Short mmCIF file of C-alpha atoms and ligand atoms in Angstrom, two decimals:
data_model
loop_
_atom_site.label_atom_id
_atom_site.label_comp_id
_atom_site.label_asym_id
_atom_site.label_seq_id
_atom_site.Cartn_x
_atom_site.Cartn_y
_atom_site.Cartn_z
CA MET A 5 14.77 33.97 17.43
CA SER A 6 16.20 31.74 14.70
CA THR A 7 14.74 28.26 14.20
CA PRO A 8 17.22 25.44 14.82
CA PRO A 9 17.58 22.70 12.19
CA LEU A 10 15.29 19.71 12.75
CA ASP A 11 16.73 16.21 13.25
CA ILE A 12 14.33 13.29 13.56
CA LEU A 13 14.92 10.03 15.41
CA VAL A 14 12.68 7.10 14.52
CA MET A 15 12.64 4.28 17.06
CA ALA A 16 12.43 1.01 15.18
CA ALA A 17 14.43 -1.51 17.20
CA GLY A 18 11.58 -3.19 19.04
CA LYS A 19 10.60 -6.77 18.36
CA GLY A 20 6.83 -6.61 18.04
CA THR A 21 6.33 -10.03 19.60
CA ARG A 22 2.55 -9.77 19.49
CA MET A 23 2.47 -9.53 15.69
CA LYS A 24 3.67 -13.19 15.71
CA SER A 25 5.35 -12.45 12.39
CA ARG A 26 8.65 -13.52 10.86
CA HIS A 27 9.12 -9.90 9.79
CA PRO A 28 9.99 -6.88 11.94
CA LYS A 29 6.93 -5.01 13.16
CA VAL A 30 7.85 -1.70 11.50
CA LEU A 31 7.75 -3.46 8.12
CA GLN A 32 4.17 -4.68 8.55
CA ARG A 33 2.03 -2.90 5.95
CA LEU A 34 -0.72 -0.37 6.37
CA ALA A 35 -2.44 0.60 3.09
CA GLY A 36 0.26 -1.24 1.16
CA ARG A 37 3.12 0.68 2.77
CA ALA A 38 5.35 -0.39 5.66
CA LEU A 39 4.49 1.26 8.97
CA LEU A 40 7.98 2.74 8.95
CA GLY A 41 7.26 4.16 5.49
CA HIS A 42 4.32 6.12 6.87
CA VAL A 43 6.54 7.51 9.63
CA LEU A 44 9.28 8.44 7.14
CA ASP A 45 6.60 10.11 4.98
CA VAL A 46 5.48 12.39 7.78
CA ALA A 47 9.13 12.99 8.70
CA ALA A 48 9.84 14.09 5.11
CA GLN A 49 6.95 16.55 5.24
CA LEU A 50 8.79 18.36 8.04
CA ALA A 51 11.86 18.87 5.82
CA PRO A 52 14.36 17.60 8.42
CA ARG A 53 18.11 18.02 8.16
CA ARG A 54 18.68 14.34 8.98
CA VAL A 55 16.60 11.32 9.97
CA VAL A 56 18.16 8.58 12.09
CA ALA A 57 16.34 5.26 12.26
CA ILE A 58 17.23 3.23 15.34
CA THR A 59 17.22 -0.44 14.37
CA GLY A 60 17.75 -3.63 16.34
CA HIS A 61 15.41 -6.56 15.83
CA GLY A 62 15.59 -7.47 12.14
CA ALA A 63 17.97 -4.54 11.60
CA ILE A 64 19.33 -5.88 8.30
CA GLU A 65 15.84 -6.37 6.87
CA VAL A 66 14.63 -2.99 8.14
CA GLU A 67 17.64 -1.09 6.84
CA ALA A 68 17.41 -2.81 3.44
CA ALA A 69 13.70 -2.02 3.18
CA CYS A 70 14.39 1.66 3.85
CA ALA A 71 16.07 2.05 0.46
CA GLY A 72 12.71 1.35 -1.21
CA LEU A 73 10.72 3.32 1.35
CA VAL A 74 12.60 6.55 0.66
CA SER A 75 13.09 5.98 -3.09
CA PRO A 76 12.11 8.55 -5.72
CA GLY A 77 9.35 6.05 -6.67
CA ALA A 78 7.88 6.72 -3.23
CA GLY A 79 8.10 10.45 -3.89
CA PHE A 80 11.28 11.12 -1.94
CA ASP A 81 13.96 13.64 -2.75
CA GLN A 82 17.27 12.04 -3.71
CA ASN A 83 19.03 14.00 -1.00
CA PHE A 84 16.79 12.79 1.83
CA ASP A 85 19.34 12.17 4.57
CA LEU A 86 18.55 8.87 6.31
CA LYS A 87 21.10 7.26 8.63
CA PHE A 88 20.87 4.20 10.84
CA ALA A 89 21.90 3.59 14.42
CA ARG A 90 22.01 0.02 15.69
CA GLN A 91 20.69 -0.71 19.15
CA GLU A 92 21.79 -4.16 20.26
CA PRO A 93 20.61 -5.28 22.76
CA GLN A 94 17.47 -3.18 23.33
CA LEU A 95 17.74 -1.74 26.82
CA GLY A 96 14.86 0.71 26.62
CA THR A 97 13.78 3.88 24.85
CA GLY A 98 16.40 6.05 26.58
CA HIS A 99 19.12 3.62 25.55
CA ALA A 100 17.74 3.70 21.99
CA VAL A 101 18.09 7.48 21.79
CA GLN A 102 21.59 7.27 23.27
CA GLN A 103 22.61 5.04 20.33
CA ALA A 104 21.33 7.61 17.83
CA MET A 105 23.13 10.65 19.25
CA PRO A 106 26.53 9.91 17.60
CA ALA A 107 24.75 10.12 14.22
CA LEU A 108 23.98 13.77 15.06
CA ALA A 109 27.38 14.53 16.60
CA GLU A 110 28.77 16.19 13.47
CA PHE A 111 26.20 18.97 13.91
CA GLY A 112 27.65 19.87 17.31
CA GLY A 113 24.34 19.70 19.15
CA ASP A 114 22.74 22.68 17.42
CA GLY A 115 19.55 20.92 16.30
CA LEU A 116 16.09 20.31 17.59
CA VAL A 117 15.48 16.56 18.02
CA LEU A 118 12.05 15.11 17.26
CA VAL A 119 11.56 11.55 18.52
CA LEU A 120 9.07 9.36 16.62
CA SER A 121 8.13 5.68 16.79
CA GLY A 122 8.37 3.48 13.72
CA ASP A 123 5.15 1.71 14.66
CA VAL A 124 2.93 4.82 14.94
CA PRO A 125 1.77 5.39 11.35
CA LEU A 126 -1.04 7.95 11.41
CA THR A 127 0.55 11.05 12.94
CA GLN A 128 -0.10 14.16 10.87
CA ALA A 129 2.57 16.67 9.94
CA ASP A 130 0.62 19.61 11.37
CA THR A 131 0.51 17.91 14.77
CA LEU A 132 4.30 17.49 14.75
CA ARG A 133 4.82 21.07 13.55
CA ALA A 134 2.79 22.27 16.51
CA LEU A 135 4.88 20.12 18.87
CA VAL A 136 8.13 21.42 17.38
CA ALA A 137 6.83 24.99 17.74
CA ALA A 138 5.96 24.27 21.38
CA ALA A 139 9.54 23.10 22.05
CA GLN A 140 10.80 26.42 20.66
CA ALA A 141 8.26 28.64 22.36
CA VAL A 142 10.66 29.60 25.16
CA PRO A 143 14.09 31.18 24.54
CA GLY A 144 16.71 28.45 24.25
CA GLY A 145 13.97 25.85 23.76
CA THR A 146 12.47 23.28 26.06
CA LEU A 147 11.17 19.73 26.18
CA ALA A 148 7.75 19.30 24.54
CA LEU A 149 5.74 16.09 24.89
CA LEU A 150 2.89 14.98 22.67
CA THR A 151 0.12 13.73 24.94
CA VAL A 152 -3.47 12.55 24.68
CA ARG A 153 -6.24 11.63 27.11
CA LEU A 154 -7.42 8.03 26.77
CA PRO A 155 -10.54 6.39 28.24
CA ASP A 156 -8.31 3.38 28.96
CA PRO A 157 -4.76 4.60 29.65
CA ALA A 158 -3.50 1.18 30.88
CA GLY A 159 0.04 0.34 29.77
CA TYR A 160 1.08 3.88 28.91
CA GLY A 161 3.32 6.36 30.67
CA ARG A 162 1.18 8.86 32.66
CA ILE A 163 1.74 12.61 32.65
CA LEU A 164 2.28 13.88 36.19
CA ARG A 165 1.23 17.48 36.77
CA GLY A 166 1.71 19.69 39.81
CA ALA A 167 -0.98 21.65 41.63
CA ASN A 168 -0.59 24.52 39.15
CA GLY A 169 -0.98 22.13 36.20
CA ALA A 170 2.71 22.25 35.23
CA VAL A 171 4.22 18.97 33.99
CA GLN A 172 6.36 17.33 36.69
CA GLY A 173 7.29 14.03 35.07
CA ILE A 174 6.17 10.81 33.41
CA VAL A 175 5.62 7.62 35.34
CA GLU A 176 5.54 4.34 33.44
CA HIS A 177 2.46 2.18 34.02
CA LYS A 178 4.49 -0.58 35.67
CA ASP A 179 6.05 1.88 38.10
CA ALA A 180 2.86 3.83 38.81
CA SER A 181 0.86 3.87 42.03
CA ALA A 182 -2.89 3.24 41.98
CA ALA A 183 -3.51 7.00 42.17
CA GLN A 184 -1.12 7.66 39.26
CA ARG A 185 -2.76 4.92 37.21
CA ALA A 186 -6.03 6.86 37.50
CA ILE A 187 -4.45 9.67 35.41
CA ASP A 188 -5.85 9.54 31.89
CA GLU A 189 -3.34 11.84 30.16
CA ILE A 190 -0.65 9.67 28.62
CA TYR A 191 2.67 10.22 26.84
CA SER A 192 2.38 9.31 23.16
CA GLY A 193 6.04 8.33 22.77
CA ILE A 194 6.62 11.45 20.64
CA MET A 195 8.67 14.38 21.95
CA ALA A 196 10.66 17.36 20.68
CA VAL A 197 13.72 18.70 22.51
CA PRO A 198 16.88 20.68 21.68
CA ALA A 199 19.87 18.31 21.27
CA ARG A 200 21.92 20.57 23.51
CA LEU A 201 19.56 19.87 26.43
CA LEU A 202 18.93 16.22 25.56
CA ALA A 203 22.54 14.98 25.50
CA PRO A 204 23.42 15.64 29.18
CA TRP A 205 20.08 14.20 30.37
CA LEU A 206 20.66 11.00 28.40
CA ALA A 207 24.03 10.62 30.11
CA ARG A 208 22.31 10.66 33.50
CA LEU A 209 19.69 7.94 32.80
CA THR A 210 19.65 4.86 35.02
CA CYS A 211 17.73 1.60 34.77
CA ASP A 212 16.54 1.64 38.35
CA ASN A 213 12.85 0.86 37.66
CA ALA A 214 10.26 -1.92 37.38
CA GLN A 215 11.46 -3.02 33.92
CA GLY A 216 15.22 -2.51 34.45
CA GLU A 217 15.26 -0.36 31.29
CA TYR A 218 16.69 3.04 30.45
CA TYR A 219 13.49 5.10 30.18
CA LEU A 220 13.63 8.09 27.84
CA THR A 221 10.70 9.42 29.84
CA ASP A 222 12.96 9.97 32.88
CA ILE A 223 14.36 13.07 31.17
CA VAL A 224 11.11 14.87 31.95
CA ALA A 225 11.87 15.01 35.69
CA MET A 226 15.44 16.09 34.85
CA ALA A 227 14.15 18.97 32.75
CA VAL A 228 11.87 20.04 35.59
CA HIS A 229 14.79 19.77 38.00
CA ASP A 230 16.80 22.02 35.67
CA GLY A 231 14.03 24.60 35.94
CA LEU A 232 12.70 24.22 32.40
CA PRO A 233 8.97 24.62 31.72
CA VAL A 234 8.13 21.23 30.14
CA VAL A 235 5.27 21.54 27.67
CA ALA A 236 2.60 18.88 27.19
CA HIS A 237 0.98 19.40 23.79
CA CYS A 238 -2.28 17.49 24.29
CA ILE A 239 -4.22 16.46 21.18
CA THR A 240 -7.73 14.97 20.99
CA ASP A 241 -7.28 12.60 18.03
CA ALA A 242 -5.90 9.45 19.66
CA GLN A 243 -5.50 7.67 16.30
CA GLN A 244 -2.63 9.98 15.46
CA VAL A 245 -0.53 8.52 18.24
CA ALA A 246 -1.87 4.96 18.21
CA GLY A 247 0.82 2.33 17.86
CA VAL A 248 0.58 -1.08 16.25
CA ASN A 249 1.30 -4.02 18.50
CA SER A 250 -1.02 -6.74 17.20
CA PRO A 251 -2.77 -7.75 13.96
CA ALA A 252 -6.04 -6.48 15.45
CA GLN A 253 -4.56 -3.02 16.08
CA LEU A 254 -3.06 -3.00 12.59
CA ALA A 255 -6.48 -3.74 11.08
CA GLU A 256 -8.08 -1.06 13.24
CA LEU A 257 -5.62 1.60 12.06
CA GLU A 258 -5.90 0.39 8.48
CA ARG A 259 -9.66 0.98 8.64
CA ALA A 260 -9.21 4.39 10.25
CA HIS A 261 -6.73 5.37 7.54
CA GLN A 262 -9.00 4.09 4.75
CA LEU A 263 -12.02 5.90 6.18
CA ARG A 264 -9.99 9.09 6.24
CA GLN A 265 -9.01 8.64 2.57
CA ALA A 266 -12.61 7.79 1.64
CA GLY A 267 -13.79 10.90 3.47
CA ALA A 268 -11.36 13.09 1.54
CA LEU A 269 -12.60 11.68 -1.78
CA MET A 270 -16.26 12.19 -0.87
CA GLU A 271 -15.33 15.72 0.14
CA GLN A 272 -14.22 16.20 -3.49
CA GLY A 273 -17.57 14.89 -4.72
CA VAL A 274 -16.71 11.26 -5.44
CA ARG A 275 -19.72 9.01 -4.86
CA LEU A 276 -18.61 6.03 -2.77
CA ALA A 277 -21.37 3.45 -2.30
CA ASP A 278 -19.85 2.55 1.07
CA PRO A 279 -16.85 4.41 2.51
CA ALA A 280 -16.32 1.52 4.93
CA ARG A 281 -15.70 -0.76 1.97
CA PHE A 282 -13.19 1.30 0.03
CA GLU A 283 -9.43 0.80 -0.18
CA LEU A 284 -6.64 2.90 -1.62
CA ARG A 285 -3.19 1.40 -1.19
CA ALA A 286 0.38 2.10 -2.09
CA ASP A 287 1.90 -0.28 -4.62
CA ALA A 288 4.35 -2.27 -2.52
CA ARG A 289 6.17 -3.44 -5.67
CA SER A 290 7.18 0.05 -6.84
CA GLY A 291 6.73 2.10 -3.70
CA GLN A 292 4.25 4.24 -5.66
CA ARG A 293 1.96 6.07 -3.26
CA GLY A 294 -1.75 5.24 -3.28
CA GLN A 295 -3.22 8.10 -5.29
CA LEU A 296 -6.72 8.23 -6.74
CA VAL A 297 -7.57 11.27 -8.83
CA CYS A 298 -11.22 11.49 -9.83
CA GLY A 299 -13.14 13.78 -12.17
CA GLN A 300 -16.65 15.04 -11.49
CA ASP A 301 -19.50 12.59 -10.85
CA VAL A 302 -17.39 9.48 -10.48
CA GLU A 303 -19.26 6.61 -8.87
CA ILE A 304 -17.44 3.81 -7.09
CA ASP A 305 -19.43 0.83 -5.91
CA LEU A 306 -18.48 -1.04 -2.76
CA GLY A 307 -15.53 -3.35 -2.24
CA CYS A 308 -13.16 -1.75 -4.75
CA ILE A 309 -9.40 -1.73 -4.17
CA PHE A 310 -7.26 0.92 -5.83
CA THR A 311 -3.48 0.50 -5.83
CA GLY A 312 -0.72 2.89 -6.83
CA SER A 313 -1.65 5.74 -9.13
CA VAL A 314 -5.17 5.60 -10.59
CA GLU A 315 -7.05 8.29 -12.51
CA VAL A 316 -10.78 8.08 -13.11
CA GLY A 317 -12.36 10.55 -15.53
CA ALA A 318 -15.61 12.46 -15.11
CA GLY A 319 -18.77 10.40 -15.03
CA ALA A 320 -16.95 7.08 -15.03
CA GLN A 321 -18.44 4.24 -13.02
CA ILE A 322 -16.53 1.56 -11.19
CA GLY A 323 -18.61 -1.52 -10.36
CA ALA A 324 -18.46 -3.54 -7.18
CA TYR A 325 -15.36 -5.51 -6.20
CA CYS A 326 -12.99 -4.21 -8.85
CA CYS A 327 -9.21 -4.21 -8.25
CA ILE A 328 -7.61 -1.37 -10.15
CA ALA A 329 -3.89 -0.59 -10.04
CA ASN A 330 -1.75 1.89 -11.96
CA ALA A 331 -4.39 2.75 -14.54
CA ARG A 332 -6.24 5.59 -16.24
CA ILE A 333 -9.95 5.24 -16.76
CA ALA A 334 -11.25 7.95 -19.09
CA GLU A 335 -14.46 9.92 -18.73
CA GLY A 336 -17.72 8.05 -19.11
CA ALA A 337 -16.13 4.60 -19.05
CA VAL A 338 -17.96 1.85 -17.18
CA ILE A 339 -16.00 -0.83 -15.37
CA HIS A 340 -18.39 -3.63 -14.49
CA PRO A 341 -18.05 -5.65 -11.26
CA PHE A 342 -15.16 -8.00 -10.49
CA THR A 343 -12.85 -6.53 -13.08
CA HIS A 344 -9.11 -6.71 -12.47
CA ILE A 345 -6.91 -4.01 -13.94
CA ASP A 346 -3.19 -3.85 -13.15
CA GLY A 347 -0.99 -1.68 -15.31
CA GLU A 348 2.09 -2.33 -13.11
CA GLN A 349 4.95 -0.11 -14.37
CA ALA A 350 3.73 0.18 -17.98
CA GLY A 351 0.26 1.35 -17.02
CA ALA A 352 -3.12 0.46 -18.48
CA SER A 353 -5.71 2.78 -19.94
CA VAL A 354 -9.40 2.63 -20.71
CA GLY A 355 -10.78 5.07 -23.26
CA PRO A 356 -13.77 7.40 -23.00
CA GLY A 357 -17.09 5.59 -22.89
CA ALA A 358 -15.48 2.15 -22.96
CA LEU A 359 -17.22 -0.80 -21.29
CA VAL A 360 -15.07 -3.30 -19.42
CA GLY A 361 -16.12 -6.46 -17.60
CA PRO A 362 -17.66 -7.97 -15.61
CA PHE A 363 -14.77 -10.37 -14.87
CA ALA A 364 -12.35 -8.79 -17.33
CA ARG A 365 -8.60 -8.57 -16.86
CA LEU A 366 -6.43 -5.75 -18.17
CA ARG A 367 -2.69 -6.20 -17.73
CA PRO A 368 0.33 -3.92 -18.26
CA GLY A 369 0.23 -2.06 -21.55
CA ALA A 370 -3.46 -2.63 -22.22
CA GLN A 371 -4.63 0.52 -24.01
CA LEU A 372 -8.27 0.72 -24.90
CA GLY A 373 -9.57 3.48 -27.16
CA ARG A 374 -12.89 5.24 -27.18
CA GLU A 375 -15.96 3.04 -26.70
CA VAL A 376 -14.00 -0.20 -26.77
CA HIS A 377 -15.91 -3.14 -25.27
CA ILE A 378 -14.08 -5.79 -23.26
CA GLY A 379 -16.43 -8.43 -21.93
CA ASN A 380 -16.36 -11.23 -19.41
CA PHE A 381 -13.27 -13.41 -19.10
CA VAL A 382 -11.32 -11.41 -21.64
CA GLU A 383 -7.63 -10.83 -20.90
CA VAL A 384 -5.70 -7.99 -22.56
CA LYS A 385 -1.93 -7.54 -22.21
CA ASN A 386 0.42 -5.12 -23.95
CA SER A 387 -2.17 -4.49 -26.64
CA THR A 388 -3.75 -1.45 -28.20
CA LEU A 389 -7.42 -1.53 -29.14
CA ALA A 390 -8.47 1.37 -31.36
CA ASP A 391 -11.81 3.15 -31.05
CA GLY A 392 -14.88 0.95 -31.17
CA ALA A 393 -13.06 -2.39 -31.13
CA LYS A 394 -14.85 -5.20 -29.28
CA ALA A 395 -13.79 -8.42 -27.61
CA ASN A 396 -16.84 -9.44 -25.69
CA HIS A 397 -16.33 -12.98 -24.47
CA LEU A 398 -13.66 -15.40 -23.23
CA ALA A 399 -10.69 -14.19 -25.24
CA TYR A 400 -6.98 -13.33 -25.05
CA LEU A 401 -5.26 -10.41 -26.71
CA GLY A 402 -1.52 -10.26 -26.00
CA ASP A 403 1.04 -8.12 -27.87
CA ALA A 404 -1.61 -7.10 -30.39
CA SER A 405 -2.51 -3.94 -32.30
CA VAL A 406 -6.22 -4.01 -32.94
CA GLY A 407 -7.74 -1.55 -35.41
CA GLU A 408 -10.91 0.47 -35.20
CA ARG A 409 -14.21 -1.38 -35.03
CA VAL A 410 -12.59 -4.82 -35.06
CA ASN A 411 -14.84 -7.54 -33.68
CA TYR A 412 -12.83 -10.22 -31.93
CA GLY A 413 -14.86 -13.40 -31.45
CA ALA A 414 -15.51 -15.45 -28.36
CA GLY A 415 -12.77 -17.84 -27.40
CA SER A 416 -10.18 -16.42 -29.80
CA ILE A 417 -6.57 -15.97 -28.78
CA THR A 418 -3.37 -14.46 -30.01
CA ALA A 419 -0.64 -17.08 -29.78
CA ASN A 420 1.99 -14.47 -29.01
CA TYR A 421 4.65 -16.68 -27.44
CA ASP A 422 6.57 -19.29 -29.37
CA GLY A 423 8.17 -20.71 -26.24
CA ALA A 424 11.18 -18.40 -26.51
CA ASN A 425 10.08 -15.02 -27.87
CA LYS A 426 6.97 -12.88 -27.98
CA HIS A 427 5.59 -11.71 -31.32
CA ARG A 428 3.00 -9.15 -32.36
CA THR A 429 -0.36 -9.65 -33.95
CA VAL A 430 -1.81 -6.86 -36.07
CA ILE A 431 -5.54 -6.86 -36.73
CA GLU A 432 -6.39 -4.06 -39.13
CA ALA A 433 -9.51 -1.91 -38.96
CA ASP A 434 -12.95 -3.47 -39.44
CA ALA A 435 -11.64 -7.03 -39.44
CA HIS A 436 -13.96 -9.65 -37.99
CA ILE A 437 -12.37 -12.53 -36.14
CA GLY A 438 -14.76 -15.47 -35.68
CA SER A 439 -15.06 -17.54 -32.54
CA ASN A 440 -12.33 -19.83 -31.29
CA CYS A 441 -9.60 -18.63 -33.62
CA VAL A 442 -5.88 -18.91 -32.94
CA LEU A 443 -3.82 -16.12 -34.46
CA VAL A 444 -0.24 -17.38 -34.44
CA ALA A 445 2.04 -14.35 -34.20
CA PRO A 446 3.73 -12.69 -35.95
CA VAL A 447 0.72 -12.29 -38.20
CA THR A 448 -1.38 -9.54 -39.76
CA ILE A 449 -5.11 -9.75 -40.46
CA GLY A 450 -5.94 -7.47 -43.37
CA ALA A 451 -8.40 -4.60 -43.01
CA GLY A 452 -12.05 -5.52 -43.34
CA GLY A 453 -11.23 -9.21 -43.66
CA THR A 454 -13.12 -12.00 -41.96
CA VAL A 455 -11.53 -15.00 -40.29
CA GLY A 456 -13.83 -18.02 -40.12
CA GLY A 457 -14.54 -19.46 -36.68
CA GLY A 458 -12.16 -22.14 -35.48
CA SER A 459 -9.34 -21.06 -37.81
CA THR A 460 -5.70 -21.34 -36.86
CA ILE A 461 -4.07 -18.49 -38.76
CA THR A 462 -0.33 -18.79 -39.34
CA LYS A 463 0.06 -16.52 -42.41
CA ASP A 464 -1.04 -12.95 -43.08
CA THR A 465 -4.58 -12.72 -44.44
CA PRO A 466 -5.71 -10.47 -47.30
CA ALA A 467 -7.92 -7.47 -46.71
CA GLY A 468 -11.63 -7.61 -47.37
CA VAL A 469 -12.09 -11.38 -47.89
CA LEU A 470 -12.97 -14.47 -45.87
CA THR A 471 -10.09 -16.61 -44.69
CA VAL A 472 -10.77 -20.05 -43.26
CA ALA A 473 -8.01 -22.29 -41.97
CA ARG A 474 -9.42 -25.51 -40.57
CA GLY A 475 -10.48 -29.00 -41.66
CA LYS A 476 -13.40 -29.03 -44.09
CA GLN A 477 -16.70 -30.24 -42.66
CA THR A 478 -17.77 -33.70 -43.89
CA SER A 479 -20.65 -35.99 -42.96
CA LEU A 480 -20.41 -39.80 -43.07
CA SER A 481 -23.40 -41.96 -44.00
CA ALA A 482 -24.61 -44.81 -41.76
CA SER A 483 -22.78 -47.34 -43.95
CA GLN A 484 -19.49 -45.47 -43.42
CA TRP A 485 -19.75 -44.93 -39.66
CA GLN A 486 -21.84 -46.25 -36.80
CA ARG A 487 -21.86 -45.09 -33.21
CA PRO A 488 -20.15 -47.72 -30.98
CA ARG A 489 -22.51 -49.79 -28.79
CA LYS A 490 -21.94 -51.19 -25.33
CA THR A 491 -21.01 -54.90 -25.40
CA PRO A 492 -23.62 -56.84 -23.31
CA LYS A 493 -22.29 -58.10 -19.93
CA THR A 494 -21.99 -61.95 -19.59
CA LEU A 495 -22.26 -63.65 -16.16
CA GLU A 496 -18.80 -64.60 -14.99
CA THR A 497 -18.36 -68.22 -13.91
CA PRO A 498 -15.84 -68.96 -11.12
CA ALA A 499 -12.51 -70.07 -12.53
CA GLN A 500 -11.94 -73.84 -12.43
CA SER A 501 -8.92 -74.97 -10.48
C1 UD1 C 4 6.83 4.08 25.74
C2 UD1 C 4 6.95 5.15 26.80
C3 UD1 C 4 5.56 5.39 27.42
C4 UD1 C 4 4.57 5.76 26.33
C5 UD1 C 4 4.57 4.70 25.25
C6 UD1 C 4 3.71 5.15 24.10
C7 UD1 C 4 9.17 4.90 27.69
C8 UD1 C 4 10.00 4.40 28.80
N1 UD1 C 4 7.88 4.72 27.79
O1 UD1 C 4 6.35 2.90 26.35
O2 UD1 C 4 5.66 6.42 28.36
O3 UD1 C 4 3.29 5.90 26.89
O4 UD1 C 4 5.90 4.48 24.76
O5 UD1 C 4 3.56 4.08 23.21
O6 UD1 C 4 9.69 5.46 26.74
N2 UD1 C 4 12.19 0.79 21.26
C9 UD1 C 4 13.48 0.70 20.84
N3 UD1 C 4 14.43 0.22 21.68
C10 UD1 C 4 14.13 -0.17 22.95
C11 UD1 C 4 12.81 -0.08 23.39
C12 UD1 C 4 11.86 0.42 22.52
O7 UD1 C 4 13.80 1.05 19.70
O8 UD1 C 4 15.05 -0.60 23.65
C13 UD1 C 4 11.21 1.34 20.35
C14 UD1 C 4 10.08 0.38 20.04
O9 UD1 C 4 10.37 -0.40 18.90
C15 UD1 C 4 8.92 1.32 19.80
C16 UD1 C 4 9.23 2.50 20.72
O10 UD1 C 4 10.60 2.44 20.99
O11 UD1 C 4 8.90 1.77 18.48
C17 UD1 C 4 8.44 2.48 22.01
O12 UD1 C 4 8.70 1.26 22.66
P1 UD1 C 4 7.53 0.48 23.41
O13 UD1 C 4 8.12 -0.70 24.09
O14 UD1 C 4 6.40 0.27 22.51
O15 UD1 C 4 7.09 1.60 24.44
P2 UD1 C 4 6.90 1.46 25.98
O16 UD1 C 4 8.21 1.25 26.63
O17 UD1 C 4 5.83 0.49 26.21
CA1 CA C 5 6.80 -1.88 25.70
#
């Protein structure tokens, strides 16, 4: 039996009233990525022929966001075939699928249709593969429903089974009798069905029910009526089919997702101080997937947030409450608590055995060599620090090339911006920059030279000597200067009229 091509429908027209957000529900973020992005990710893993997103509420915003969600930056193939079908007004899930069918018409009804919800982010590809296989298990295919048993099934459509256990239909909660409401097996909202069977059933849907909607779930009874063996593929992991309706549910699924990621890292040997206080997120700016690659014996203290692509080398330690995005931390480096590293597109890198923080900030293009030290309240942007260079306290290095073993004093800054353009500062090897210096770029500090504390350097300095550029220190004698004294207060007399 040949496998029919897979076409995926993603329902994303609903309003999501309970999110109380200005933005469409399917664009709310889980782990830095829109809910719809997670659904498109799992769709892509199934290598579908076409994906049709059904949009309605906030359709323009949702459709525009999709360009980023399926971009190469998000790991998508350029030829990923995503189309949109507008559903306006929203007359129910059956009506939604009706709107999507024309987008599959050119295939002449030869495909297998998988229906997903844009607000159900944690479904795994293997689960959907099993469902698709179930729909193809009988010759000519059948309708397969993804179901789960819930301790509290209220609100969901219930799976009706006959005496022999065969699926008879789905009854929506609002239409269900008390006896039917006692059924704990529910329909997840996810189904797989051959397009050839689906199309005529859709045409027969009516809105004669408690909500006056066209229920997609009514096709189950039609399939049974047509003599097809409807399959219920029942899974045990309810999180995989959990939808997001409220901020509380979003937070719950976020935590579940993060715990899963933390578990996978610990499985690889990463030492997480507390898996419940670990975050790995996609970078919403670039679409870059949250990806943390760790060497052996990496230790990550609690409260750290990793964003985009981050690599941490063997034996490196990440202190508590660090935010690290788009960066490479080499082996043996130590990132002390509360350090902020964000390489954005350019990336940031920390060399082997380097010490960074606490309270340090590395920005795009910060490249630290071996055993570089960056201390508290030091900011580094678009600058290279060669092996052994140190900037330990309260300093700024922007657009600078810093040589080996340079010592950059507390409170010193590179004045890299003249108000219009940025300029580079070059500090050659073994130079020693005193405290509170201003290096006005473009400028070069010669190798092995010393810059006296408090200097404002506007011209290149020679190698190997002391350069001082500030007012000379003088002391005034008591006859030349006296400290001002408070004038004694006189009693004010009332003004005479
Ligand atoms: C639906 C199922 C129910 C199942 C539940 C699982 C029907 C009739 N009922 O319930 O059996 O237990 O999902 O969550 O299908 N949507 C549209 N257009 C519409 C209506 C909905 O695009 O006109 C989208 C929503 O945005 C959402 C999905 O379809 O992504 C499901 O809609 P929702 O209202 O959450 O499902 P229910 O009708 O409550
Ligand atoms: Ca609903």
